[in-house]
Amino acid sequence: MFFVISGFLITSLLIREYRDRGRIDLKRFYVRRARRLVPAIVLVVAACTLAAAALGGDVLTGLGWQLVGIFTFTANWTQMAASFDYFNASQAGLFDNFWSLAIEEQFYLLWPVLLIAFLVRARLPKQAFARMRANLIALAVVSTVLMLGLVHFGQANIAYLATVSHLYGLLLGAALAFSPKAFLKTPPSAPVPPEMRPATPQAAPGP
């Protein structure tokens, strides 16, 4: 559900920006996300690392790889490269849950670029938006089938952590944002007839 909400909100904001400004400022988009995420990530990582160091034990095992994954937004791939089993409690790492943020940011690295290409080519928003919505739903289905297939063949860890097999939520959220109404500007308010306008107070005549 988190991925669905994220995909819907970010795609809606990007479509609205293109609608209102005639373009999407990619640099502004990426800088805005970095400013929102990086300070919070640094704070959480620093606080948790200091607390774990004070407690000691095995909780800091593999911390180097975890930090690389966190700050390159590739935590899901570094976990798979390190043969990490997300479902094995005995292998739990300090920052395991950063895999979800990694998948989200990998999607948003490419999605705005693809969205711009679509919006530039879209001449009839109603038909084009319906077609894009159908394509996104189809891709979400493919992602879901891929995940189920990996689970069926005993690769549940890859199914859960791999970007491609966990994109369905973001894709469905993006599909929900593709309403033709979202691309139409709000019509201007109808002019108020002169007889309906409030009377302008008249200045008192001078002596």
Backbone as a chain_set.jsonl record, in Angstrom:
{"seq": "MFFVISGFLITSLLIREYRDRGRIDLKRFYVRRARRLVPAIVLVVAACTLAAAALGGDVLTGLGWQLVGIFTFTANWTQMAASFDYFNASQAGLFDNFWSLAIEEQFYLLWPVLLIAFLVRARLPKQAFARMRANLIALAVVSTVLMLGLVHFGQANIAYLATVSHLYGLLLGAALAFSPKAFLKTPPSAPVPPEMRPATPQAAPGP", "coords": {"N": [[0.823, -1.209, 0.0], [2.011, 1.213, 0.715], [3.756, 1.705, -1.448], [1.905, 2.026, -3.515], [0.523, 4.373, -2.769], [2.665, 6.172, -2.781], [3.479, 6.082, -5.505], [1.181, 7.12, -6.706], [0.958, 9.747, -5.571], [3.414, 11.047, -6.258], [3.424, 10.845, -9.069], [1.093, 12.246, -9.652], [1.806, 14.819, -8.773], [3.857, 15.41, -10.59], [2.494, 15.364, -13.059], [0.729, 17.461, -12.613], [2.542, 19.569, -12.407], [3.55, 19.669, -15.015], [1.215, 20.286, -16.359], [0.6, 22.846, -15.336], [2.912, 24.387, -15.728], [3.959, 23.712, -18.153], [6.172, 22.15, -18.422], [8.455, 19.801, -16.879], [10.614, 20.164, -14.292], [13.397, 18.515, -14.024], [15.818, 18.663, -12.586], [15.064, 20.2, -10.371], [13.183, 18.452, -9.292], [14.744, 16.183, -8.515], [16.567, 17.38, -6.747], [14.824, 18.322, -4.805], [13.819, 15.913, -3.765], [16.177, 14.842, -2.722], [16.8, 16.704, -0.734], [14.691, 16.243, 0.949], [15.023, 13.599, 1.753], [17.763, 12.86, 2.331], [18.857, 14.297, 4.688], [17.243, 13.172, 6.766], [17.866, 10.459, 6.475], [20.623, 10.442, 7.095], [20.526, 11.269, 9.759], [19.046, 9.153, 10.986], [20.677, 6.917, 10.398], [23.091, 7.646, 11.664], [22.293, 7.889, 14.381], [21.299, 5.292, 14.938], [23.56, 3.727, 14.407], [25.397, 4.629, 16.32], [24.014, 3.9, 18.646], [23.935, 1.11, 18.307], [26.666, 0.525, 18.327], [27.25, 1.144, 20.933], [25.819, -0.817, 22.274], [26.963, -3.145, 21.323], [27.858, -6.516, 20.228], [26.608, -8.636, 17.537], [25.241, -6.979, 15.875], [26.321, -5.032, 14.265], [27.451, -6.35, 12.178], [28.428, -6.615, 8.835], [27.992, -3.951, 8.328], [29.3, -2.101, 6.688], [28.642, -2.777, 3.967], [25.928, -2.359, 4.148], [25.764, 0.426, 4.566], [26.819, 1.373, 2.168], [24.807, 0.51, 0.424], [22.644, 1.986, 1.414], [23.312, 4.742, 0.984], [23.658, 4.849, -1.716], [21.267, 4.204, -2.645], [20.757, 1.541, -3.284], [20.165, -0.559, -1.665], [18.615, -2.892, -1.707], [19.802, -4.412, -3.753], [22.457, -4.668, -2.857], [22.012, -6.2, -0.62], [21.141, -8.602, -1.768], [23.443, -9.233, -3.221], [25.185, -9.774, -1.179], [24.292, -12.184, -0.37], [22.228, -12.107, 1.438], [19.515, -13.135, 3.44], [16.374, -12.152, 3.598], [14.258, -13.211, 4.986], [15.28, -14.705, 6.98], [15.62, -14.635, 10.266], [17.907, -14.814, 11.804], [19.858, -13.611, 10.346], [19.407, -10.96, 10.422], [19.972, -7.558, 9.769], [21.16, -4.279, 10.735], [20.066, -2.222, 9.188], [18.141, -3.309, 7.47], [15.598, -2.689, 6.416], [15.86, -0.65, 4.601], [15.681, -1.452, 2.027], [13.22, -0.983, 0.807], [13.094, 1.787, 0.413], [15.17, 2.006, -1.384], [14.168, 0.665, -3.681], [12.056, 2.36, -4.293], [13.388, 4.804, -4.898], [14.961, 4.038, -7.066], [13.014, 3.607, -8.956], [11.99, 6.223, -9.213], [14.151, 7.457, -10.316], [14.113, 6.975, -13.024], [11.424, 7.165, -13.834], [10.314, 9.911, -13.965], [11.611, 10.865, -16.279], [10.658, 9.157, -18.3], [7.983, 9.812, -18.079], [7.937, 12.499, -18.883], [8.639, 12.179, -21.589], [6.363, 10.844, -22.475], [4.307, 12.768, -21.944], [5.042, 14.869, -23.616], [4.594, 13.769, -26.101], [1.92, 13.211, -26.028], [-1.026, 14.048, -27.538], [-3.761, 14.021, -27.405], [-5.059, 14.125, -24.477], [-7.101, 12.611, -23.148], [-7.46, 10.106, -24.552], [-4.784, 9.31, -24.671], [-4.02, 9.218, -21.983], [-5.67, 7.18, -21.022], [-4.631, 5.033, -22.442], [-1.984, 4.961, -21.475], [-2.494, 4.436, -18.777], [-3.572, 1.852, -18.977], [-1.317, 0.513, -19.957], [0.464, 0.774, -17.797], [-0.887, -0.674, -15.826], [-0.787, -3.178, -17.021], [1.982, -3.658, -16.953], [2.302, -3.754, -14.204], [0.944, -6.094, -13.647], [2.635, -7.916, -14.95], [4.922, -7.612, -13.345], [3.914, -8.61, -10.932], [3.333, -11.27, -11.645], [5.913, -12.127, -12.197], [7.049, -11.968, -9.634], [5.492, -13.927, -8.285], [6.236, -16.144, -9.774], [8.99, -16.372, -9.163], [8.799, -16.924, -6.444], [7.486, -19.355, -6.582], [9.468, -20.972, -7.66], [11.216, -21.185, -5.582], [12.653, -18.874, -4.951], [12.146, -16.819, -3.065], [13.393, -14.764, -1.654], [14.725, -13.21, -3.609], [12.494, -12.526, -5.086], [11.242, -10.801, -3.338], [13.078, -8.748, -2.872], [14.139, -7.837, -5.307], [14.085, -5.232, -7.715], [12.497, -5.199, -10.092], [10.556, -7.181, -9.679], [9.148, -6.112, -7.635], [7.854, -3.848, -8.34], [5.184, -3.497, -8.787], [3.4, -2.168, -7.041], [4.157, 0.582, -7.131], [3.736, 1.03, -9.849], [0.971, 0.592, -10.103], [0.046, 2.679, -8.48], [0.959, 4.88, -9.968], [-0.598, 4.485, -12.24], [-3.143, 5.043, -11.268], [-2.987, 7.768, -11.061], [-3.302, 8.689, -13.605], [-5.606, 10.191, -14.712], [-7.715, 11.688, -17.079], [-8.882, 14.099, -16.298], [-7.03, 15.152, -14.574], [-5.243, 16.431, -16.139], [-6.439, 18.608, -17.145], [-6.78, 22.061, -16.902], [-8.097, 23.988, -14.206], [-11.175, 25.49, -14.859], [-11.584, 29.006, -15.461], [-13.171, 31.249, -13.146], [-16.558, 32.253, -13.598], [-17.391, 35.472, -14.913], [-18.595, 38.07, -12.778], [-21.763, 39.471, -13.006], [-22.423, 43.004, -13.574], [-24.622, 43.961, -12.091], [-24.628, 42.296, -9.937], [-22.435, 42.842, -8.461], [-20.876, 44.074, -5.474], [-21.822, 47.222, -4.127], [-19.828, 50.118, -4.6], [-18.554, 52.072, -2.05], [-19.342, 55.53, -1.835], [-17.485, 58.526, -1.748], [-17.856, 60.957, 0.781], [-19.441, 64.092, 0.077], [-17.588, 67.15, -0.168], [-17.34, 70.041, 1.996]], "CA": [[0.0, 0.0, 0.0], [2.903, 2.375, 0.742], [4.239, 1.955, -2.799], [0.781, 2.52, -4.317], [0.306, 5.771, -2.395], [3.82, 6.94, -3.252], [3.4, 6.201, -6.962], [0.066, 8.016, -7.046], [1.229, 11.13, -5.183], [4.52, 11.627, -7.034], [2.996, 10.987, -10.466], [0.111, 13.34, -9.692], [2.54, 16.085, -8.667], [4.587, 15.643, -11.839], [1.507, 15.705, -14.092], [0.226, 18.798, -12.307], [3.591, 20.533, -12.751], [3.581, 19.8, -16.472], [-0.019, 20.963, -16.744], [0.597, 24.255, -14.942], [4.11, 25.105, -16.166], [4.338, 23.304, -19.497], [7.412, 21.371, -18.368], [8.824, 19.228, -15.588], [11.992, 20.516, -13.975], [14.002, 17.314, -13.455], [16.802, 19.037, -11.575], [14.308, 20.606, -9.186], [12.564, 17.251, -8.724], [15.752, 15.365, -7.826], [17.098, 18.145, -5.613], [13.791, 18.346, -3.773], [13.786, 14.607, -3.101], [17.403, 14.694, -1.939], [16.674, 17.538, 0.464], [13.702, 15.651, 1.839], [15.406, 12.273, 2.232], [19.132, 12.679, 2.816], [19.053, 14.662, 6.108], [16.597, 12.192, 7.638], [18.64, 9.217, 6.404], [21.874, 10.644, 7.85], [20.189, 11.301, 11.18], [18.668, 7.81, 11.422], [21.849, 6.037, 10.33], [24.057, 8.035, 12.704], [21.756, 7.56, 15.698], [21.221, 3.837, 15.098], [24.917, 3.181, 14.442], [25.965, 4.938, 17.64], [23.338, 3.067, 19.64], [24.371, -0.271, 18.112], [28.056, 0.43, 18.778], [27.248, 1.158, 22.405], [25.301, -2.09, 22.747], [27.889, -4.199, 20.929], [27.268, -7.725, 19.67], [26.729, -8.885, 16.093], [24.318, -6.139, 15.13], [27.058, -4.214, 13.297], [28.014, -7.206, 11.137], [28.051, -6.211, 7.478], [27.547, -2.555, 8.309], [29.882, -1.395, 5.544], [27.816, -3.001, 2.79], [24.626, -1.717, 4.371], [25.909, 1.87, 4.367], [26.963, 1.582, 0.726], [23.482, 0.366, -0.167], [21.771, 3.077, 1.855], [23.645, 6.048, 0.407], [23.572, 4.78, -3.183], [19.898, 3.759, -2.903], [20.806, 0.202, -3.885], [20.205, -1.479, -0.527], [18.041, -4.199, -2.065], [20.772, -5.159, -4.553], [23.617, -5.029, -2.03], [21.596, -7.306, 0.24], [21.168, -9.824, -2.569], [24.842, -9.527, -3.555], [25.821, -10.313, 0.022], [23.584, -13.426, -0.039], [21.404, -11.858, 2.609], [18.179, -13.732, 3.395], [15.488, -11.236, 4.316], [13.295, -13.962, 5.793], [16.011, -15.433, 8.014], [15.775, -13.709, 11.389], [19.266, -14.884, 12.347], [20.727, -12.763, 9.516], [18.876, -9.59, 10.44], [20.943, -6.479, 9.855], [20.68, -3.069, 11.396], [19.324, -1.349, 8.275], [17.53, -4.159, 6.437], [14.37, -2.14, 5.828], [16.133, 0.378, 3.594], [15.442, -2.007, 0.696], [12.02, -0.383, 0.215], [13.461, 3.12, -0.061], [16.009, 1.816, -2.563], [13.296, 0.365, -4.821], [11.304, 3.58, -4.6], [14.237, 5.806, -5.546], [15.358, 3.522, -8.378], [11.871, 3.877, -9.835], [11.884, 7.658, -9.471], [15.289, 7.903, -11.11], [13.767, 6.858, -14.442], [10.028, 7.438, -14.13], [10.05, 11.269, -14.451], [12.098, 11.004, -17.65], [9.684, 8.474, -19.158], [6.734, 10.571, -18.019], [8.112, 13.674, -19.738], [8.566, 11.723, -22.978], [4.948, 10.562, -22.76], [3.499, 13.985, -21.947], [5.4, 15.657, -24.788], [4.009, 13.128, -27.277], [0.463, 13.076, -25.878], [-1.759, 15.139, -28.166], [-5.132, 13.942, -26.911], [-4.863, 13.598, -23.123], [-8.071, 11.608, -22.72], [-7.113, 8.814, -25.115], [-3.406, 8.961, -24.316], [-3.972, 8.864, -20.569], [-6.29, 5.859, -20.884], [-3.681, 4.052, -22.97], [-0.87, 4.85, -20.531], [-3.005, 3.764, -17.589], [-3.662, 0.424, -19.301], [0.048, -0.021, -20.057], [1.025, 0.685, -16.452], [-1.544, -1.8, -15.16], [-0.236, -4.396, -17.624], [3.324, -3.844, -16.399], [2.128, -4.163, -12.806], [0.583, -7.513, -13.689], [3.861, -8.641, -15.28], [5.757, -7.594, -12.141], [3.303, -9.525, -9.966], [3.544, -12.644, -12.133], [7.332, -12.423, -12.002], [7.251, -12.249, -8.204], [4.893, -15.22, -7.975], [7.064, -17.167, -10.399], [10.21, -16.539, -8.373], [8.418, -17.614, -5.201], [7.167, -20.748, -6.939], [10.715, -21.704, -7.908], [12.041, -21.176, -4.39], [13.485, -17.676, -4.885], [11.324, -15.821, -2.383], [14.217, -13.622, -1.262], [14.905, -12.37, -4.803], [11.169, -12.002, -5.429], [10.892, -9.704, -2.427], [14.056, -7.658, -2.875], [14.476, -7.346, -6.646], [13.299, -4.051, -8.105], [11.513, -5.488, -11.14], [9.454, -7.986, -9.158], [8.446, -5.393, -6.569], [7.426, -2.556, -8.879], [3.754, -3.468, -9.09], [2.714, -1.16, -6.238], [4.452, 1.902, -7.695], [3.089, 1.117, -11.163], [-0.467, 0.763, -9.888], [-0.159, 4.034, -7.992], [1.118, 5.792, -11.107], [-1.757, 4.309, -13.115], [-4.28, 5.74, -10.666], [-2.822, 9.217, -11.264], [-3.538, 9.032, -15.009], [-6.979, 10.569, -15.023], [-7.73, 12.82, -18.018], [-9.249, 15.324, -15.596], [-5.86, 15.699, -13.9], [-4.462, 17.219, -17.089], [-7.202, 19.794, -17.535], [-6.687, 23.167, -15.956], [-9.358, 24.403, -13.602], [-11.717, 26.595, -15.658], [-11.654, 30.261, -14.718], [-14.485, 31.574, -12.583], [-17.399, 33.069, -14.485], [-17.406, 36.884, -14.491], [-19.758, 38.48, -11.99], [-22.489, 40.552, -13.695], [-22.328, 44.286, -12.862], [-25.695, 44.171, -11.116], [-24.412, 41.435, -8.79], [-21.242, 43.278, -7.757], [-21.197, 44.94, -4.334], [-21.744, 48.653, -4.419], [-18.623, 50.782, -4.124], [-18.939, 53.234, -1.22], [-19.039, 56.839, -2.406], [-16.877, 59.476, -0.796], [-18.77, 62.038, 1.235], [-19.134, 65.38, -0.595], [-16.858, 68.114, 0.652], [-18.136, 71.212, 2.458]], "C": [[0.864, 1.269, 0.0], [3.372, 2.727, -0.67], [3.115, 2.518, -3.683], [0.541, 4.008, -4.043], [1.432, 6.649, -2.923], [3.749, 7.153, -4.762], [2.309, 7.155, -7.399], [0.421, 9.476, -6.76], [2.308, 11.759, -6.06], [4.112, 11.824, -8.489], [1.993, 12.119, -10.609], [0.804, 14.695, -9.639], [3.269, 16.415, -9.964], [3.632, 16.037, -12.964], [0.979, 17.121, -13.872], [1.262, 19.865, -12.662], [3.65, 20.741, -14.261], [2.349, 20.556, -16.971], [0.063, 22.465, -16.492], [1.766, 25.044, -15.522], [4.568, 24.743, -17.569], [5.617, 22.508, -19.555], [7.56, 20.788, -16.973], [10.306, 19.494, -15.367], [12.648, 19.326, -13.264], [14.999, 17.643, -12.352], [16.11, 19.414, -10.275], [13.682, 19.391, -8.497], [13.575, 16.442, -7.918], [16.338, 16.085, -6.614], [16.095, 18.166, -4.472], [13.709, 17.018, -3.028], [15.024, 14.404, -2.24], [17.317, 15.501, -0.641], [15.685, 16.944, 1.464], [14.227, 14.379, 2.501], [16.76, 12.231, 2.941], [19.327, 13.12, 4.27], [18.437, 13.654, 7.077], [17.366, 10.879, 7.65], [19.911, 9.331, 7.233], [21.598, 10.609, 9.344], [19.874, 9.903, 11.712], [19.872, 6.885, 11.455], [22.838, 6.365, 11.436], [23.565, 7.612, 14.087], [21.742, 6.053, 15.936], [22.612, 3.208, 15.182], [25.573, 3.436, 15.791], [25.332, 4.073, 18.725], [23.79, 1.616, 19.534], [25.803, -0.469, 18.585], [28.137, 0.401, 20.296], [26.772, -0.175, 22.971], [26.239, -3.246, 22.431], [27.16, -5.401, 20.347], [27.433, -7.801, 18.16], [25.895, -7.941, 15.237], [25.021, -5.282, 14.077], [27.699, -5.045, 12.185], [27.502, -6.784, 9.762], [27.624, -4.775, 7.353], [28.077, -1.801, 7.098], [29.032, -1.538, 4.291], [26.456, -2.334, 2.935], [24.702, -0.219, 4.115], [26.073, 2.205, 2.889], [25.601, 1.518, 0.053], [22.559, 1.512, 0.181], [22.047, 4.351, 1.073], [23.773, 6.025, -1.11], [22.174, 4.343, -3.613], [19.871, 2.441, -3.673], [20.784, -0.867, -2.797], [19.645, -2.852, -0.874], [19.039, -5.051, -2.841], [22.011, -5.533, -3.747], [23.263, -6.16, -1.074], [21.605, -8.623, -0.521], [22.601, -10.218, -2.924], [25.577, -10.149, -2.384], [25.163, -11.605, 0.49], [22.761, -13.285, 1.231], [20.023, -12.464, 2.407], [17.249, -12.882, 4.252], [14.565, -11.966, 5.282], [13.968, -14.807, 6.877], [16.316, -14.477, 9.157], [17.194, -13.711, 11.951], [20.249, -14.037, 11.554], [20.299, -11.302, 9.537], [19.987, -8.578, 10.623], [20.313, -5.227, 10.441], [19.776, -2.237, 10.497], [18.66, -2.14, 7.143], [16.387, -3.469, 5.705], [14.605, -1.019, 4.826], [15.954, -0.155, 2.177], [14.256, -1.311, 0.024], [12.303, 1.018, -0.322], [14.316, 3.016, -1.321], [15.155, 1.548, -3.8], [12.542, 1.611, -5.26], [12.164, 4.574, -5.369], [14.765, 5.331, -6.892], [14.244, 3.77, -9.394], [11.814, 5.348, -10.206], [13.105, 8.233, -10.178], [14.928, 7.935, -12.589], [12.352, 7.327, -14.767], [9.771, 8.873, -14.582], [10.503, 11.483, -15.896], [11.115, 10.359, -18.624], [8.365, 9.237, -19.195], [6.808, 11.813, -18.903], [7.984, 13.287, -21.21], [7.118, 11.435, -23.376], [4.144, 11.843, -22.892], [3.794, 14.856, -23.163], [4.717, 15.089, -26.038], [2.488, 13.086, -27.23], [-0.24, 14.284, -26.481], [-3.208, 15.185, -27.678], [-5.08, 13.311, -25.517], [-5.831, 12.492, -22.745], [-7.696, 10.224, -23.228], [-5.719, 8.365, -24.679], [-3.306, 8.528, -22.86], [-4.588, 7.485, -20.336], [-5.332, 4.773, -21.35], [-2.507, 3.862, -22.018], [-1.304, 4.137, -19.262], [-3.091, 2.255, -17.818], [-2.272, -0.207, -19.373], [0.683, -0.191, -18.678], [0.415, -0.482, -15.677], [-1.008, -3.119, -15.705], [1.167, -4.686, -17.086], [3.267, -4.28, -14.942], [1.773, -5.645, -12.729], [1.815, -8.365, -13.996], [4.778, -8.726, -14.069], [5.23, -8.57, -11.095], [3.523, -10.978, -10.361], [4.997, -13.057, -11.946], [7.62, -12.753, -10.542], [6.7, -13.624, -7.839], [5.705, -16.366, -8.571], [8.339, -17.439, -9.62], [9.918, -17.265, -7.061], [8.161, -19.083, -5.479], [8.425, -21.584, -7.117], [11.718, -21.567, -6.752], [12.961, -19.978, -4.245], [12.711, -16.53, -4.225], [12.129, -14.58, -2.01], [14.413, -12.658, -2.43], [13.569, -11.743, -5.192], [10.83, -10.783, -4.59], [11.808, -8.505, -2.582], [14.344, -7.07, -4.258], [13.537, -6.216, -7.055], [12.169, -4.416, -9.061], [10.314, -6.249, -10.593], [8.691, -7.283, -8.039], [7.983, -4.011, -7.026], [5.916, -2.416, -8.978], [3.008, -2.392, -8.299], [2.916, 0.244, -6.788], [3.754, 2.091, -9.038], [1.581, 1.302, -11.026], [-0.784, 2.166, -9.381], [-0.047, 5.054, -9.105], [-0.08, 5.697, -12.037], [-2.973, 5.056, -12.573], [-4.208, 7.254, -10.897], [-3.17, 9.644, -12.683], [-5.023, 9.183, -15.299], [-6.946, 11.739, -16.003], [-8.062, 14.139, -17.345], [-8.042, 15.978, -14.931], [-5.063, 16.612, -14.815], [-5.171, 18.507, -17.487], [-7.074, 20.871, -16.483], [-8.072, 23.515, -15.426], [-9.924, 25.582, -14.384], [-11.809, 27.86, -14.835], [-13.07, 30.521, -14.221], [-15.254, 32.46, -13.548], [-17.41, 34.514, -13.994], [-18.697, 37.228, -13.763], [-20.464, 39.622, -12.727], [-22.426, 41.842, -12.892], [-23.395, 44.454, -11.801], [-25.511, 43.324, -9.859], [-23.204, 41.865, -7.967], [-21.625, 44.157, -6.574], [-20.98, 46.397, -4.693], [-20.464, 49.229, -3.823], [-19.017, 51.989, -3.298], [-18.478, 54.54, -1.835], [-18.443, 57.741, -1.322], [-17.89, 60.555, -0.451], [-18.417, 63.336, 0.542], [-18.46, 66.369, 0.362], [-17.754, 69.268, 1.057], [-18.261, 72.242, 1.361]], "O": [[0.511, 2.269, -0.624], [3.387, 3.898, -1.05], [3.362, 3.396, -4.51], [0.376, 4.8, -4.971], [1.188, 7.735, -3.448], [3.936, 8.27, -5.245], [2.486, 7.915, -8.351], [0.211, 10.344, -7.608], [2.139, 12.875, -6.55], [4.419, 12.858, -9.082], [2.038, 12.871, -11.582], [0.436, 15.614, -10.371], [3.295, 17.571, -10.387], [3.93, 16.946, -13.739], [0.804, 17.883, -14.823], [0.91, 20.936, -13.156], [3.785, 21.872, -14.728], [2.438, 21.367, -17.894], [-0.353, 23.264, -17.331], [1.635, 26.241, -15.781], [5.461, 25.388, -18.119], [6.106, 22.216, -20.646], [6.899, 21.208, -16.024], [11.146, 19.09, -16.171], [12.479, 19.147, -12.057], [15.025, 16.986, -11.311], [16.53, 18.99, -9.199], [13.656, 19.312, -7.269], [13.305, 16.059, -6.779], [16.576, 15.468, -5.576], [16.471, 18.042, -3.306], [13.549, 16.994, -1.808], [14.932, 13.853, -1.143], [17.719, 15.026, 0.421], [15.828, 17.121, 2.674], [13.923, 14.106, 3.662], [16.891, 11.642, 4.014], [19.924, 12.366, 5.038], [19.044, 13.32, 8.094], [17.511, 10.251, 8.698], [20.242, 8.419, 7.991], [22.344, 9.994, 10.107], [20.376, 9.511, 12.766], [20.069, 6.151, 12.423], [23.368, 5.46, 12.081], [24.325, 7.046, 14.873], [22.126, 5.587, 17.009], [22.82, 2.262, 15.941], [26.232, 2.553, 16.34], [26.022, 3.574, 19.613], [24.005, 0.959, 20.552], [26.13, -1.5, 19.173], [28.984, -0.281, 20.873], [27.252, -0.619, 24.014], [26.305, -4.218, 23.184], [25.978, -5.313, 20.012], [28.281, -7.125, 17.577], [25.847, -8.085, 14.015], [24.395, -4.853, 13.107], [28.413, -4.503, 11.342], [26.3, -6.618, 9.556], [26.963, -4.405, 6.382], [27.38, -0.953, 6.54], [28.731, -0.548, 3.624], [25.902, -1.81, 1.969], [23.794, 0.348, 3.507], [25.531, 3.201, 2.41], [25.272, 2.359, -0.784], [21.779, 1.964, -0.657], [21.121, 4.974, 0.554], [23.975, 7.071, -1.728], [21.921, 4.136, -4.8], [19.07, 2.253, -4.588], [21.322, -1.958, -2.985], [20.145, -3.867, -0.388], [19.126, -6.26, -2.628], [22.561, -6.618, -3.94], [24.114, -6.989, -0.75], [22.028, -9.647, 0.014], [22.936, -11.402, -2.928], [26.486, -10.958, -2.571], [25.425, -12.076, 1.596], [22.619, -14.234, 2.002], [19.428, -12.327, 1.338], [17.333, -12.896, 5.48], [14.139, -11.396, 6.287], [13.297, -15.539, 7.604], [17.176, -13.606, 9.029], [17.635, -12.71, 12.514], [21.353, -13.767, 12.027], [20.789, -10.5, 8.743], [20.832, -8.711, 11.508], [19.097, -5.139, 10.615], [18.826, -1.616, 10.975], [18.625, -1.688, 5.999], [16.227, -3.65, 4.497], [13.649, -0.491, 4.258], [16.062, 0.609, 1.217], [14.277, -1.075, -1.184], [11.81, 1.39, -1.387], [14.197, 3.845, -2.224], [15.392, 2.139, -4.854], [12.408, 1.882, -6.454], [11.725, 5.127, -6.378], [14.995, 6.152, -7.779], [14.508, 4.103, -10.549], [11.615, 5.691, -11.371], [13.085, 9.39, -10.596], [15.38, 8.812, -13.325], [12.106, 7.834, -15.861], [9.033, 9.044, -15.553], [9.849, 12.203, -16.651], [10.779, 10.946, -19.653], [7.708, 9.297, -20.234], [5.845, 12.14, -19.595], [7.313, 13.97, -21.984], [6.702, 11.751, -24.491], [3.38, 11.999, -23.844], [2.892, 15.511, -23.686], [4.312, 15.841, -26.925], [1.836, 12.943, -28.264], [-0.079, 15.407, -26.004], [-3.8, 16.257, -27.557], [-5.058, 12.086, -25.396], [-5.435, 11.528, -22.089], [-7.617, 9.274, -22.449], [-5.501, 7.196, -24.36], [-2.591, 7.579, -22.539], [-4.075, 6.708, -19.531], [-5.232, 3.717, -20.726], [-2.078, 2.734, -21.778], [-0.558, 3.318, -18.726], [-2.721, 1.471, -16.943], [-2.071, -1.328, -18.907], [1.361, -1.186, -18.421], [1.118, -1.192, -14.958], [-0.797, -4.068, -14.949], [1.497, -5.837, -16.798], [4.087, -5.082, -14.496], [2.249, -6.36, -11.848], [2.019, -9.411, -13.38], [5.348, -9.781, -13.79], [6.006, -9.274, -10.449], [3.857, -11.815, -9.522], [5.283, -14.197, -11.581], [8.347, -13.702, -10.246], [7.37, -14.4, -7.157], [5.846, -17.424, -7.958], [8.728, -18.592, -9.434], [10.695, -18.114, -6.624], [8.568, -19.952, -4.707], [8.448, -22.764, -6.767], [12.913, -21.803, -6.925], [13.944, -20.039, -3.506], [12.636, -15.423, -4.758], [11.605, -13.467, -2.046], [14.284, -11.444, -2.27], [13.513, -10.575, -5.579], [10.204, -9.841, -5.077], [11.367, -7.365, -2.439], [14.754, -5.914, -4.36], [12.34, -6.254, -6.77], [11.027, -4.0, -8.871], [9.179, -5.993, -10.996], [7.691, -7.808, -7.549], [7.751, -3.12, -6.209], [5.417, -1.319, -9.228], [2.084, -1.77, -8.824], [1.96, 1.013, -6.901], [3.244, 3.171, -9.335], [0.983, 2.089, -11.76], [-1.769, 2.773, -9.801], [-0.851, 5.984, -9.188], [-0.534, 6.71, -12.569], [-3.743, 5.635, -13.34], [-5.232, 7.935, -10.925], [-3.321, 10.837, -12.946], [-5.611, 8.395, -16.04], [-6.211, 12.7, -15.774], [-7.58, 15.189, -17.769], [-8.014, 17.194, -14.741], [-4.303, 17.462, -14.351], [-4.569, 19.392, -18.096], [-7.245, 20.606, -15.293], [-9.08, 23.355, -16.115], [-9.23, 26.583, -14.562], [-12.083, 27.802, -13.636], [-14.043, 30.059, -14.816], [-14.678, 33.308, -14.229], [-17.436, 34.756, -12.787], [-19.766, 36.723, -14.107], [-19.835, 40.632, -13.042], [-22.381, 41.8, -11.662], [-23.135, 45.015, -10.736], [-26.145, 43.582, -8.835], [-22.966, 41.318, -6.89], [-22.596, 44.91, -6.656], [-20.08, 46.749, -5.456], [-20.065, 48.887, -2.71], [-19.744, 52.854, -3.788], [-17.345, 54.642, -2.306], [-18.847, 57.713, -0.159], [-18.672, 60.997, -1.293], [-17.239, 63.67, 0.418], [-18.752, 66.393, 1.558], [-18.833, 69.438, 0.491], [-18.888, 73.283, 1.559]]}, "num_chains": 1, "name": "protein.A"}
